Amino acid sequence: MSCLDLTGHYQYEAIYLPIYFFLQSQGVDFQFGVKIRNIETTVDQNRHRISRLAISQHGLEFKKFLGHSDIVIATPGSTVSGSTIGTNDLPPAWLSIEARDHLDANWALWLEAGNKYPDYGNPYTFCTRKSESILESFTITTEHIGFVEYLQSLSQCQSQAGAIIFMKKSGWGMRLCLPVQPVFAQQSRDVRVLWGFALFPENEGEHIKKSMLFCSGAEIMSEILHHLDLPGEVATEVLQRSITIPRAMPRMSSTLLTRSLEDRPCITPKSVINLALVGPFVETPWRSCVDASYGINVARVAVSRLMGLQKFPEEHSRPSISRVLITLLRK
């Protein structure tokens, strides 16, 4: 994974927080806990203009009026909608796993807009195919240093970006990801943190004879230890000194589903003057939607077009196949 731009640390601490504090110092007003209930438009020269947003925040509802020079940048869809987290002792708590359930506000707004404006793409292509888009991830926090050292010896990888171990016989399609330690700034020296994911969590395990979706963290860890073929007493000790937290994500790989060219919306839909769309579901040529540069490029184009800024040169070279595959595995 040496071709990837990685910090070697927890992304939230190493990337997002510094950006957040910098933007805050520049006067950006972050409002959390906000849900957009409705978008109202007016007609301006045969095109729609967003003029008012119906908003709820912490139980209060109000309307935000937009001036003639105001712009709106939105993210349609969400890969983590419907996600549910388990514990070391309990599986993720599914109230229902029907594809139509657990759609967050991003999907709801896209579904509504997609019915009104033909250039908004087709969200149904991405949000209703759960059996194709579902993944399950898990984090392992362990005090068994020898276990992590054993995994690192299996990987035989010297990359500073970390390594991935494929469990070829896993019916769940499990991969273990070994990040550079420490992962967290305040991580204890006698603790190691790693994570993994499964491509086919609806399948039955080889050792745990049930779907991964209905397994506790400890059961997932037992399945991992089975595939590693560790001696019984060592496996028992690792299990006792580790905590595994599973997370089922029914739409995690929805950006990679088969689609037609019109299913993704344009960055700046022609039907609305003051709106731009960003995120992995927006169409932009010659780029992989799982790469961070994809989101950065889309945002640059969105701001440039809406603000009338000078255009920057577009890159038209095809992405490296190896880079795309490694990025997918990293996700």
Short mmCIF file of C-alpha atoms in Angstrom, two decimals:
data_model
loop_
_atom_site.label_atom_id
_atom_site.label_comp_id
_atom_site.label_asym_id
_atom_site.label_seq_id
_atom_site.Cartn_x
_atom_site.Cartn_y
_atom_site.Cartn_z
CA MET A 1 0.00 0.00 0.00
CA SER A 2 3.03 2.29 -0.31
CA CYS A 3 1.47 4.06 -3.30
CA LEU A 4 -1.30 5.50 -1.10
CA ASP A 5 -1.12 8.84 0.67
CA LEU A 6 -1.47 7.68 4.28
CA THR A 7 -0.50 9.40 7.51
CA GLY A 8 0.13 6.19 9.42
CA HIS A 9 -2.23 7.44 12.15
CA TYR A 10 -5.96 7.58 12.84
CA GLN A 11 -7.40 9.64 9.97
CA TYR A 12 -9.80 11.56 12.20
CA GLU A 13 -6.93 12.85 14.35
CA ALA A 14 -4.36 13.26 11.58
CA ILE A 15 -6.50 14.72 8.77
CA TYR A 16 -10.02 15.77 9.71
CA LEU A 17 -9.39 17.60 12.98
CA PRO A 18 -6.55 19.78 11.57
CA ILE A 19 -8.76 20.73 8.60
CA TYR A 20 -11.70 21.44 10.91
CA PHE A 21 -9.68 23.74 13.19
CA PHE A 22 -8.10 25.54 10.23
CA LEU A 23 -11.48 26.22 8.60
CA GLN A 24 -12.89 27.32 11.93
CA SER A 25 -10.04 29.83 12.24
CA GLN A 26 -11.05 31.19 8.83
CA GLY A 27 -14.58 31.93 9.99
CA VAL A 28 -16.39 28.77 8.85
CA ASP A 29 -19.48 28.20 11.01
CA PHE A 30 -19.96 24.46 11.58
CA GLN A 31 -23.47 23.45 12.63
CA PHE A 32 -23.86 19.86 13.81
CA GLY A 33 -27.04 17.86 14.37
CA VAL A 34 -28.74 19.59 11.43
CA LYS A 35 -31.21 17.82 9.16
CA ILE A 36 -32.56 19.29 5.94
CA ARG A 37 -36.27 18.48 5.89
CA ASN A 38 -37.17 20.16 2.62
CA ILE A 39 -35.67 22.27 -0.15
CA GLU A 40 -37.82 25.02 -1.65
CA THR A 41 -37.05 26.56 -5.02
CA THR A 42 -38.15 29.49 -7.16
CA VAL A 43 -37.95 29.78 -10.94
CA ASP A 44 -35.25 32.12 -12.28
CA GLN A 45 -34.88 32.47 -16.06
CA ASN A 46 -36.47 29.06 -16.70
CA ARG A 47 -34.16 27.43 -14.14
CA HIS A 48 -34.75 26.62 -10.50
CA ARG A 49 -32.96 28.44 -7.69
CA ILE A 50 -32.88 27.17 -4.10
CA SER A 51 -34.48 29.92 -2.06
CA ARG A 52 -35.29 28.33 1.29
CA LEU A 53 -34.28 25.33 3.40
CA ALA A 54 -36.54 23.71 5.98
CA ILE A 55 -34.20 22.66 8.80
CA SER A 56 -34.42 20.83 12.11
CA GLN A 57 -31.68 20.99 14.74
CA HIS A 58 -31.79 19.45 18.20
CA GLY A 59 -35.58 19.16 18.04
CA LEU A 60 -36.17 22.71 16.80
CA GLU A 61 -37.52 23.42 13.31
CA PHE A 62 -36.91 26.61 11.36
CA LYS A 63 -36.39 27.89 7.83
CA LYS A 64 -33.23 29.28 6.32
CA PHE A 65 -33.72 31.87 3.57
CA LEU A 66 -31.06 32.09 0.87
CA GLY A 67 -30.03 35.32 -0.80
CA HIS A 68 -29.51 35.76 -4.53
CA SER A 69 -25.73 35.24 -4.20
CA ASP A 70 -25.91 32.29 -1.77
CA ILE A 71 -24.86 28.85 -2.97
CA VAL A 72 -25.64 25.33 -1.74
CA ILE A 73 -23.20 22.41 -1.87
CA ALA A 74 -24.71 19.05 -0.92
CA THR A 75 -23.63 15.43 -0.66
CA PRO A 76 -26.19 13.01 -2.12
CA GLY A 77 -26.33 9.51 -0.71
CA SER A 78 -24.37 7.89 2.10
CA THR A 79 -22.34 4.68 2.26
CA VAL A 80 -22.84 4.36 6.03
CA SER A 81 -26.63 4.74 6.18
CA GLY A 82 -28.28 1.85 7.94
CA SER A 83 -25.03 0.84 9.67
CA THR A 84 -25.31 -0.84 13.02
CA ILE A 85 -22.65 -1.70 15.61
CA GLY A 86 -22.37 -4.74 17.85
CA THR A 87 -20.15 -5.52 20.83
CA ASN A 88 -17.67 -8.20 21.80
CA ASP A 89 -20.61 -10.18 23.23
CA LEU A 90 -23.48 -9.19 20.93
CA PRO A 91 -23.94 -9.01 17.14
CA PRO A 92 -25.04 -5.80 15.41
CA ALA A 93 -28.64 -5.09 16.41
CA TRP A 94 -30.68 -5.41 13.22
CA LEU A 95 -34.19 -4.09 13.59
CA SER A 96 -34.64 -4.89 9.93
CA ILE A 97 -32.27 -5.49 7.06
CA GLU A 98 -34.64 -4.72 4.23
CA ALA A 99 -33.02 -2.60 1.53
CA ARG A 100 -35.60 0.16 1.83
CA ASP A 101 -35.02 0.65 5.57
CA HIS A 102 -32.60 2.92 7.43
CA LEU A 103 -32.19 5.58 4.75
CA ASP A 104 -30.68 8.73 6.18
CA ALA A 105 -31.50 12.31 5.19
CA ASN A 106 -28.96 12.35 2.36
CA TRP A 107 -30.74 9.51 0.62
CA ALA A 108 -34.20 10.90 1.37
CA LEU A 109 -33.36 14.24 -0.24
CA TRP A 110 -31.73 12.59 -3.23
CA LEU A 111 -34.74 10.31 -3.71
CA GLU A 112 -37.06 13.32 -3.61
CA ALA A 113 -34.92 15.43 -5.94
CA GLY A 114 -34.40 12.52 -8.33
CA ASN A 115 -38.14 12.36 -8.87
CA LYS A 116 -38.30 16.10 -9.66
CA TYR A 117 -35.22 16.71 -11.78
CA PRO A 118 -34.04 14.28 -14.49
CA ASP A 119 -30.37 15.33 -14.20
CA TYR A 120 -30.16 14.28 -10.54
CA GLY A 121 -29.38 10.68 -11.34
CA ASN A 122 -31.07 7.56 -10.03
CA PRO A 123 -30.47 6.92 -6.30
CA TYR A 124 -32.44 3.66 -6.41
CA THR A 125 -29.53 2.09 -8.32
CA PHE A 126 -27.31 2.52 -5.26
CA CYS A 127 -29.48 2.32 -2.14
CA THR A 128 -31.75 -0.68 -2.72
CA ARG A 129 -29.29 -3.48 -3.61
CA LYS A 130 -28.26 -4.51 -0.12
CA SER A 131 -27.10 -8.03 -0.96
CA GLU A 132 -24.62 -6.56 -3.46
CA SER A 133 -23.39 -3.60 -1.42
CA ILE A 134 -23.28 -4.94 2.15
CA LEU A 135 -19.94 -5.22 3.95
CA GLU A 136 -19.06 -5.85 7.57
CA SER A 137 -16.03 -4.37 9.27
CA PHE A 138 -14.57 -4.98 12.71
CA THR A 139 -11.94 -3.47 14.95
CA ILE A 140 -9.73 -5.53 17.24
CA THR A 141 -8.15 -4.05 20.35
CA THR A 142 -5.73 -6.51 21.92
CA GLU A 143 -3.17 -6.66 24.70
CA HIS A 144 -1.63 -9.78 23.17
CA ILE A 145 1.40 -8.21 21.48
CA GLY A 146 2.68 -11.59 20.32
CA PHE A 147 -0.48 -12.14 18.29
CA VAL A 148 0.02 -8.90 16.35
CA GLU A 149 3.71 -9.67 15.82
CA TYR A 150 2.71 -13.05 14.42
CA LEU A 151 0.32 -11.39 11.97
CA GLN A 152 3.04 -8.98 10.88
CA SER A 153 5.39 -11.89 10.23
CA LEU A 154 2.74 -13.49 8.01
CA SER A 155 2.36 -10.34 5.93
CA GLN A 156 6.09 -10.02 5.18
CA CYS A 157 5.36 -6.42 4.26
CA GLN A 158 7.73 -3.58 5.12
CA SER A 159 5.48 -0.78 3.86
CA GLN A 160 5.03 2.17 6.22
CA ALA A 161 1.40 2.28 5.08
CA GLY A 162 0.56 -1.02 6.75
CA ALA A 163 -0.39 -4.40 5.32
CA ILE A 164 -3.40 -6.57 4.48
CA ILE A 165 -3.76 -10.32 5.09
CA PHE A 166 -6.21 -12.25 2.90
CA MET A 167 -7.97 -15.23 4.44
CA LYS A 168 -8.40 -17.25 1.28
CA LYS A 169 -10.56 -20.00 2.78
CA SER A 170 -12.91 -17.64 4.60
CA GLY A 171 -16.52 -18.01 3.48
CA TRP A 172 -17.04 -14.50 4.79
CA GLY A 173 -14.25 -13.21 2.55
CA MET A 174 -12.32 -11.72 5.47
CA ARG A 175 -9.31 -9.42 5.24
CA LEU A 176 -7.18 -8.29 8.16
CA CYS A 177 -5.62 -4.82 7.98
CA LEU A 178 -2.47 -4.17 10.01
CA PRO A 179 -1.92 -0.41 10.42
CA VAL A 180 1.30 1.09 11.69
CA GLN A 181 1.22 1.36 15.51
CA PRO A 182 0.25 3.38 17.42
CA VAL A 183 -2.99 4.09 15.56
CA PHE A 184 -4.24 6.64 18.11
CA ALA A 185 -2.25 9.48 19.62
CA GLN A 186 -3.14 8.41 23.19
CA GLN A 187 -2.84 4.67 22.57
CA SER A 188 -1.23 2.72 25.40
CA ARG A 189 2.11 1.06 24.66
CA ASP A 190 0.82 -2.36 25.71
CA VAL A 191 -2.19 -2.22 23.36
CA ARG A 192 -2.41 -2.89 19.62
CA VAL A 193 -5.28 -1.89 17.34
CA LEU A 194 -6.09 -3.48 14.01
CA TRP A 195 -9.16 -3.80 11.86
CA GLY A 196 -10.63 -5.88 9.08
CA PHE A 197 -13.63 -6.37 6.86
CA ALA A 198 -15.64 -9.10 5.17
CA LEU A 199 -16.90 -9.01 1.59
CA PHE A 200 -19.59 -11.68 2.08
CA PRO A 201 -20.96 -11.30 5.61
CA GLU A 202 -24.25 -13.01 4.72
CA ASN A 203 -22.43 -16.32 4.16
CA GLU A 204 -21.87 -19.01 6.77
CA GLY A 205 -18.49 -19.18 8.48
CA GLU A 206 -16.21 -22.21 8.34
CA HIS A 207 -15.79 -22.48 12.12
CA ILE A 208 -18.79 -20.43 13.29
CA LYS A 209 -21.68 -22.02 11.42
CA LYS A 210 -23.84 -18.95 10.86
CA SER A 211 -23.94 -15.67 8.98
CA MET A 212 -21.36 -13.15 10.11
CA LEU A 213 -24.13 -10.56 10.43
CA PHE A 214 -25.45 -12.45 13.45
CA CYS A 215 -22.09 -13.02 15.14
CA SER A 216 -20.70 -11.23 18.17
CA GLY A 217 -17.22 -9.75 18.11
CA ALA A 218 -15.86 -12.72 20.08
CA GLU A 219 -17.33 -15.16 17.53
CA ILE A 220 -15.72 -13.22 14.67
CA MET A 221 -12.40 -13.36 16.51
CA SER A 222 -12.83 -17.12 16.99
CA GLU A 223 -13.33 -17.49 13.23
CA ILE A 224 -10.16 -15.47 12.57
CA LEU A 225 -8.12 -17.58 15.01
CA HIS A 226 -9.45 -20.74 13.35
CA HIS A 227 -8.18 -19.60 9.95
CA LEU A 228 -4.80 -18.67 11.43
CA ASP A 229 -4.55 -22.22 12.81
CA LEU A 230 -3.03 -21.12 16.11
CA PRO A 231 -2.49 -23.67 18.91
CA GLY A 232 -5.55 -23.98 21.16
CA GLU A 233 -3.99 -22.48 24.30
CA VAL A 234 -2.60 -19.52 22.33
CA ALA A 235 -5.94 -18.90 20.60
CA THR A 236 -7.73 -18.99 23.96
CA GLU A 237 -5.31 -16.45 25.44
CA VAL A 238 -5.67 -14.12 22.43
CA LEU A 239 -9.46 -14.35 22.67
CA GLN A 240 -9.41 -13.51 26.37
CA ARG A 241 -7.11 -10.49 25.92
CA SER A 242 -8.89 -8.99 22.89
CA ILE A 243 -12.07 -7.01 22.25
CA THR A 244 -13.64 -7.15 18.78
CA ILE A 245 -16.34 -4.70 17.73
CA PRO A 246 -18.33 -5.57 14.57
CA ARG A 247 -20.09 -3.06 12.33
CA ALA A 248 -22.50 -4.11 9.58
CA MET A 249 -22.85 -1.62 6.71
CA PRO A 250 -25.56 -2.47 4.15
CA ARG A 251 -24.49 0.22 1.64
CA MET A 252 -20.74 0.45 2.17
CA SER A 253 -19.79 -0.62 -1.36
CA SER A 254 -22.79 0.96 -3.08
CA THR A 255 -20.56 3.39 -4.98
CA LEU A 256 -19.08 0.43 -6.88
CA LEU A 257 -22.34 -1.14 -8.08
CA THR A 258 -23.03 -1.59 -11.77
CA ARG A 259 -24.90 1.38 -13.19
CA SER A 260 -25.76 3.29 -16.32
CA LEU A 261 -24.11 6.58 -17.24
CA GLU A 262 -27.15 8.59 -16.14
CA ASP A 263 -27.41 7.06 -12.66
CA ARG A 264 -24.89 9.44 -11.12
CA PRO A 265 -25.77 13.16 -10.98
CA CYS A 266 -23.55 15.86 -12.47
CA ILE A 267 -21.48 18.07 -10.18
CA THR A 268 -23.56 21.12 -11.17
CA PRO A 269 -27.00 20.00 -12.38
CA LYS A 270 -28.36 22.29 -15.08
CA SER A 271 -31.83 22.29 -13.54
CA VAL A 272 -30.78 24.29 -10.43
CA ILE A 273 -28.63 27.44 -10.69
CA ASN A 274 -27.11 27.72 -7.21
CA LEU A 275 -26.54 24.05 -6.35
CA ALA A 276 -23.50 21.78 -6.63
CA LEU A 277 -23.23 18.14 -5.62
CA VAL A 278 -20.11 16.51 -4.18
CA GLY A 279 -19.15 13.09 -2.83
CA PRO A 280 -18.52 9.59 -4.19
CA PHE A 281 -21.88 9.29 -5.99
CA VAL A 282 -21.24 12.28 -8.27
CA GLU A 283 -20.06 11.68 -11.82
CA THR A 284 -16.60 12.81 -12.89
CA PRO A 285 -14.63 11.06 -15.64
CA TRP A 286 -11.31 9.23 -15.39
CA ARG A 287 -11.25 8.94 -11.61
CA SER A 288 -11.87 6.20 -9.06
CA CYS A 289 -14.66 7.11 -6.62
CA VAL A 290 -12.85 5.42 -3.69
CA ASP A 291 -9.76 7.63 -3.90
CA ALA A 292 -9.53 10.76 -1.75
CA SER A 293 -8.44 12.76 -4.80
CA TYR A 294 -11.86 12.03 -6.32
CA GLY A 295 -13.66 13.92 -3.58
CA ILE A 296 -11.11 16.74 -3.59
CA ASN A 297 -11.39 17.20 -7.35
CA VAL A 298 -15.20 17.18 -7.27
CA ALA A 299 -15.21 19.84 -4.53
CA ARG A 300 -12.77 22.03 -6.48
CA VAL A 301 -14.93 21.83 -9.59
CA ALA A 302 -18.10 22.57 -7.59
CA VAL A 303 -16.70 25.71 -5.95
CA SER A 304 -15.04 26.89 -9.16
CA ARG A 305 -18.25 26.68 -11.17
CA LEU A 306 -20.60 28.17 -8.59
CA MET A 307 -18.28 31.02 -7.64
CA GLY A 308 -17.19 31.80 -11.19
CA LEU A 309 -13.53 31.22 -10.36
CA GLN A 310 -10.76 30.66 -12.87
CA LYS A 311 -10.79 27.12 -14.15
CA PHE A 312 -7.93 24.81 -13.29
CA PRO A 313 -6.55 22.19 -15.71
CA GLU A 314 -8.34 18.84 -15.61
CA GLU A 315 -6.41 15.59 -15.46
CA HIS A 316 -7.49 13.13 -18.12
CA SER A 317 -5.01 10.32 -17.55
CA ARG A 318 -6.46 6.97 -16.62
CA PRO A 319 -5.91 5.88 -12.99
CA SER A 320 -3.44 3.11 -12.33
CA ILE A 321 -5.22 -0.24 -12.04
CA SER A 322 -2.96 -1.28 -9.17
CA ARG A 323 -3.69 1.97 -7.35
CA VAL A 324 -7.44 1.50 -7.74
CA LEU A 325 -7.35 -2.11 -6.50
CA ILE A 326 -5.18 -1.28 -3.49
CA THR A 327 -7.43 1.67 -2.63
CA LEU A 328 -10.48 -0.61 -2.72
CA LEU A 329 -8.80 -3.03 -0.35
CA ARG A 330 -7.83 -0.21 1.97
CA LYS A 331 -11.47 0.90 2.12
#
